[in-house]
Amino acid sequence: MTDKTIVLISGPINKHVLPPLERDGRFEIRKPEKGLHFTAEELKSKISDAQILIVAYQSVITREILSAGERLGLVIQPFVGYENVDVDACTALGIPFCNTASIGTEAVAELGMALVFAAYRNLPQNCAYAKSGGWQRRGAAPFLFGQTVGGSVMGILGLGHIGLRLAELAQGCGMTVLYHNRRRHEAAESAGMTWVTTDELYKAADIVADVLPLTAETKHFVDRAAFRKMKDSALFLNIGRGDTVDTTALTEALRTGEIAKAALDVIDIEPLPPQHALYQMDNVIITPHIGGMTRQSWAAKGNGTAANIISFCNGQGVRDCVNGRALGIRENKKVRL
């Protein structure tokens, strides 16, 4: 039996996580062969003596798997979205679950603004036009003239870390910012942002930015009724979670002209099937869920995850704990160092 803290990894993870743990010297790392994920049955078998579980992207962590972790004290992942983890089960078992919600905010917000600029200035069409020889031919094209963002109204759904930073960037570009959030944000309002109802936001916004987390309450929050309330000139931006939007309703809203454009980094079907109608629309920009994928952000998430594990094992607490209530349900299982 090892006298080290056993860290079980469910599959391929951010390359920056392991080096700090290996340098620390107190951890025994158990992981699948390169590029593979442990199956559910393998996880149930291997988690029995693990004290820490690092969740890989696309791994599904169920109550059954968690319950098999008799010594499990921490579940953690080096990314944000946690749709595949049974957080309620973590809480019931008194196991804190952490992600990297506070890390990489800048990268996602910057992509949001990049998508706004790309849509407002028709950058994909203009790039294709130049590469295809249109510039040399001096041919007329309706997309040559775009719009400036200054003076536009951005309405933000969800004013968490990313939503607030997106709002700040938008203000820096001369935009007016409205927001809707479960709770009013005092600092945001002091900075000139205005809380409104969703109906007021849809009616007034030139850009509707979805930065909502995915919960039972927000699944398909932006539905057909919501799109019908938006301006027919509106740009819909999603850098939050794909499942917060009804993609069928979005497709129909674009097809019928209920809104003008969409710029999407997340979609409720990922990857989007190659024949999907959204790929055929010139007024839609799609990126493959790259919001947090900058070199700086990726390194920060990996290093931050490792630092969180070490802090937990040192008895110094954790950051980005999704289920803080778990810490008070029972004393955390002891992690043997």
XYZ file of C-alpha atoms in Angstrom:
337
model
C 0.000 0.000 0.000
C 1.419 3.367 -1.016
C 2.037 6.131 1.506
C 1.436 8.747 -1.172
C -1.772 10.571 -2.029
C -3.419 8.692 -4.880
C -4.587 10.878 -7.753
C -6.793 9.161 -10.312
C -7.135 10.784 -13.745
C -10.121 9.737 -15.866
C -8.593 10.491 -19.270
C -6.409 12.909 -21.272
C -5.973 16.222 -19.449
C -4.287 19.601 -19.817
C -0.524 18.968 -20.004
C 0.219 21.646 -17.407
C -1.526 19.836 -14.538
C 0.896 17.004 -13.827
C 4.379 18.631 -13.723
C 3.717 20.599 -10.479
C 2.266 17.476 -8.838
C 5.234 15.382 -9.942
C 7.671 17.990 -8.631
C 5.839 18.051 -5.301
C 6.663 14.385 -4.794
C 3.697 13.480 -2.559
C 1.390 12.084 -5.223
C 0.950 8.764 -6.933
C -0.593 9.421 -10.352
C -2.829 6.793 -11.935
C -4.042 7.404 -15.470
C -5.109 5.485 -18.591
C -2.894 4.903 -21.580
C -2.139 8.017 -23.602
C -5.163 9.368 -25.435
C -7.653 7.024 -23.771
C -10.392 7.410 -21.153
C -11.140 4.926 -18.402
C -14.545 3.324 -18.902
C -17.202 3.702 -16.207
C -16.474 0.181 -14.966
C -12.744 0.862 -14.853
C -13.320 4.075 -12.907
C -15.539 2.290 -10.361
C -12.783 -0.258 -9.849
C -9.848 2.131 -9.723
C -11.428 4.876 -7.608
C -11.803 2.717 -4.491
C -8.542 3.882 -2.893
C -8.122 7.197 -4.728
C -8.183 10.383 -2.673
C -8.361 12.829 -5.578
C -10.121 12.463 -8.919
C -9.106 14.684 -11.839
C -11.881 14.732 -14.424
C -10.940 14.742 -18.100
C -13.006 16.540 -20.711
C -15.932 14.358 -21.850
C -15.549 11.916 -18.953
C -18.924 11.197 -17.324
C -18.727 11.008 -13.536
C -21.857 9.482 -12.037
C -23.112 8.989 -8.504
C -22.273 5.293 -8.826
C -18.645 6.069 -9.640
C -18.349 8.631 -6.846
C -19.920 6.301 -4.288
C -17.234 3.718 -5.048
C -14.569 6.205 -3.951
C -14.410 5.251 -0.292
C -11.455 7.556 0.388
C -12.309 10.251 -2.156
C -11.774 13.751 -0.777
C -11.692 16.009 -3.858
C -13.016 15.987 -7.431
C -11.478 18.592 -9.701
C -11.207 19.452 -13.383
C -8.968 21.847 -15.364
C -11.842 23.435 -17.312
C -15.177 25.105 -16.543
C -18.271 23.248 -17.792
C -19.392 20.416 -15.521
C -22.475 18.981 -17.222
C -20.910 15.503 -17.081
C -20.274 15.480 -13.320
C -22.987 14.621 -10.798
C -22.335 17.593 -8.539
C -25.364 16.800 -6.365
C -23.813 13.426 -5.610
C -20.508 15.105 -4.728
C -22.364 17.368 -2.327
C -24.332 14.530 -0.721
C -21.082 12.628 -0.191
C -19.349 15.676 1.259
C -16.833 15.859 -1.584
C -15.896 19.329 -2.846
C -15.945 19.689 -6.620
C -13.764 22.365 -8.211
C -13.359 23.704 -11.717
C -11.435 26.674 -13.149
C -14.263 29.207 -13.414
C -12.127 32.131 -12.290
C -9.238 31.299 -14.654
C -9.306 32.093 -18.369
C -11.940 34.796 -18.126
C -9.952 37.151 -20.331
C -9.568 34.616 -23.137
C -13.300 33.876 -23.393
C -14.318 37.525 -23.156
C -11.764 38.480 -25.819
C -13.150 35.821 -28.159
C -16.620 37.210 -27.555
C -15.511 40.643 -28.696
C -13.610 39.130 -31.627
C -16.790 37.413 -32.779
C -18.724 40.665 -32.469
C -16.163 42.487 -34.624
C -16.095 39.625 -37.139
C -19.873 39.675 -37.467
C -20.212 43.460 -37.579
C -17.523 43.824 -40.257
C -18.419 40.649 -42.193
C -14.858 39.405 -41.842
C -15.416 35.788 -43.029
C -17.125 36.984 -46.236
C -14.552 39.683 -46.884
C -11.668 37.264 -46.366
C -13.213 34.757 -48.778
C -13.909 37.576 -51.252
C -10.276 38.714 -51.240
C -8.874 35.181 -51.521
C -11.176 34.302 -54.410
C -9.992 37.251 -56.521
C -12.918 39.576 -55.869
C -10.565 42.336 -54.710
C -8.624 42.187 -57.973
C -11.824 42.226 -60.009
C -13.160 45.144 -57.965
C -16.501 43.423 -57.972
C -19.317 44.893 -55.920
C -20.402 42.906 -52.870
C -23.058 43.726 -50.253
C -20.818 42.676 -47.360
C -18.001 45.163 -48.019
C -19.745 47.719 -45.839
C -20.183 46.606 -42.244
C -21.102 48.336 -39.012
C -19.137 50.026 -36.251
C -19.687 48.710 -32.736
C -19.453 52.089 -31.020
C -22.884 53.357 -30.055
C -24.468 49.889 -30.120
C -26.254 48.331 -27.156
C -24.996 45.020 -25.812
C -27.393 43.042 -23.628
C -25.650 40.375 -21.551
C -27.407 37.330 -20.118
C -25.395 36.208 -17.096
C -22.961 38.571 -15.386
C -20.439 36.180 -13.895
C -16.665 36.453 -14.342
C -16.845 36.273 -18.130
C -20.004 38.331 -18.544
C -18.574 41.165 -16.474
C -15.291 41.200 -18.400
C -17.169 41.132 -21.719
C -19.196 44.099 -20.485
C -16.038 46.024 -19.625
C -14.562 45.366 -23.058
C -17.808 46.417 -24.712
C -17.867 49.657 -22.736
C -14.274 50.265 -23.783
C -15.461 50.131 -27.395
C -18.133 52.752 -26.776
C -21.062 50.411 -26.282
C -23.922 50.756 -23.812
C -24.292 47.662 -21.623
C -27.524 46.196 -20.284
C -27.496 42.986 -18.304
C -29.803 40.421 -16.772
C -28.644 38.305 -13.880
C -30.326 36.497 -10.995
C -28.784 39.039 -8.657
C -28.110 42.695 -9.261
C -24.406 43.478 -9.571
C -23.526 46.554 -7.547
C -20.040 47.026 -9.007
C -21.403 46.705 -12.545
C -24.066 49.291 -11.942
C -21.521 51.623 -10.389
C -19.579 51.256 -13.650
C -22.586 52.340 -15.708
C -24.145 48.993 -16.601
C -27.921 48.685 -16.229
C -29.939 45.734 -14.940
C -33.071 45.031 -16.985
C -35.609 42.234 -17.358
C -35.042 39.712 -20.115
C -37.895 41.179 -22.147
C -36.393 44.653 -21.849
C -32.984 43.301 -22.827
C -34.273 41.478 -25.900
C -36.178 44.558 -27.050
C -33.322 47.056 -26.638
C -30.130 45.133 -27.438
C -28.329 45.293 -30.778
C -26.175 42.409 -29.550
C -27.621 39.752 -27.251
C -24.714 37.992 -25.548
C -25.389 34.664 -23.834
C -22.864 34.012 -21.062
C -25.179 31.869 -18.937
C -24.023 28.799 -17.008
C -25.930 25.612 -17.705
C -28.347 24.664 -14.939
C -31.773 23.060 -14.849
C -33.215 26.578 -14.968
C -31.138 27.805 -17.915
C -31.440 24.832 -20.279
C -32.915 26.267 -23.509
C -33.354 29.584 -21.703
C -33.074 31.335 -25.070
C -35.936 29.777 -26.975
C -38.215 30.646 -29.886
C -40.195 33.097 -27.760
C -36.980 34.896 -26.806
C -35.811 35.241 -30.407
C -39.188 36.668 -31.410
C -38.675 39.472 -28.880
C -35.280 40.495 -30.300
C -34.662 43.144 -32.927
C -34.680 41.857 -36.494
C -31.267 43.547 -36.815
C -29.852 41.820 -33.710
C -26.674 39.784 -33.473
C -26.937 36.788 -31.144
C -23.636 35.844 -29.485
C -23.095 32.684 -27.434
C -19.871 32.190 -25.482
C -21.596 30.611 -22.466
C -22.970 27.087 -22.689
C -24.492 25.554 -25.799
C -27.481 23.969 -24.076
C -28.752 27.321 -22.823
C -30.016 27.923 -26.375
C -32.599 25.994 -28.354
C -30.580 25.523 -31.552
C -33.656 24.609 -33.590
C -35.270 27.882 -32.532
C -32.077 29.799 -33.330
C -31.857 28.236 -36.784
C -35.456 29.140 -37.501
C -35.020 32.694 -36.200
C -32.096 33.199 -38.597
C -33.916 31.560 -41.490
C -37.027 33.725 -41.080
C -35.169 36.971 -40.386
C -36.345 37.319 -36.788
C -32.704 38.137 -36.006
C -29.969 39.188 -38.407
C -26.857 37.258 -37.381
C -25.364 34.798 -34.935
C -21.823 34.234 -33.681
C -21.394 30.987 -31.775
C -18.493 29.422 -29.924
C -20.750 26.907 -28.178
C -23.729 24.931 -29.482
C -25.955 22.350 -27.824
C -24.679 19.657 -30.194
C -20.874 19.536 -30.158
C -19.441 19.010 -32.628
C -22.266 20.286 -34.801
C -23.078 17.685 -37.513
C -21.431 18.624 -40.844
C -24.718 18.943 -42.725
C -26.385 21.188 -40.155
C -28.260 24.169 -41.585
C -26.245 26.671 -39.522
C -23.142 25.838 -41.583
C -24.967 26.858 -44.733
C -25.887 30.354 -43.504
C -23.696 33.290 -44.487
C -24.960 35.263 -41.488
C -23.594 32.752 -38.961
C -20.050 32.526 -37.603
C -19.143 29.288 -35.812
C -15.946 28.526 -33.905
C -15.239 25.070 -32.391
C -15.555 25.905 -28.673
C -12.205 27.686 -28.449
C -13.136 30.350 -25.884
C -10.565 29.319 -23.288
C -8.018 27.983 -25.755
C -5.166 30.418 -25.670
C -1.692 29.293 -24.651
C -1.761 31.603 -21.642
C -5.216 30.522 -20.497
C -4.486 26.820 -20.964
C -1.301 27.053 -18.912
C -3.074 29.036 -16.201
C -5.892 26.476 -15.968
C -3.475 23.565 -15.704
C -1.215 25.235 -13.174
C -4.227 26.512 -11.250
C -5.686 23.013 -11.012
C -2.410 21.648 -9.664
C -2.130 24.521 -7.194
C -5.677 23.849 -6.000
C -4.861 20.181 -5.370
C -1.709 21.045 -3.442
C -3.545 23.695 -1.424
C -6.271 21.191 -0.535
C -3.704 18.638 0.595
C -1.969 21.291 2.673
C -5.235 22.025 4.460
C -5.380 25.535 2.992
C -8.757 25.263 1.285
C -9.736 25.377 -2.387
C -10.801 27.960 -4.945
C -13.524 27.704 -7.596
C -15.473 25.220 -5.482
C -18.801 24.694 -7.237
C -20.509 23.024 -4.266
C -19.228 24.926 -1.263
C -22.010 23.348 0.791
C -20.134 20.034 0.611
C -17.472 21.446 2.878
C -20.017 21.844 5.667
C -21.944 18.588 5.286
C -19.232 16.551 6.951
C -15.560 16.855 7.672
C -13.615 16.147 4.508
C -12.106 12.730 4.266
C -8.494 12.891 5.331
C -6.017 12.997 2.490
C -2.935 11.092 3.526
C 0.199 12.944 2.427
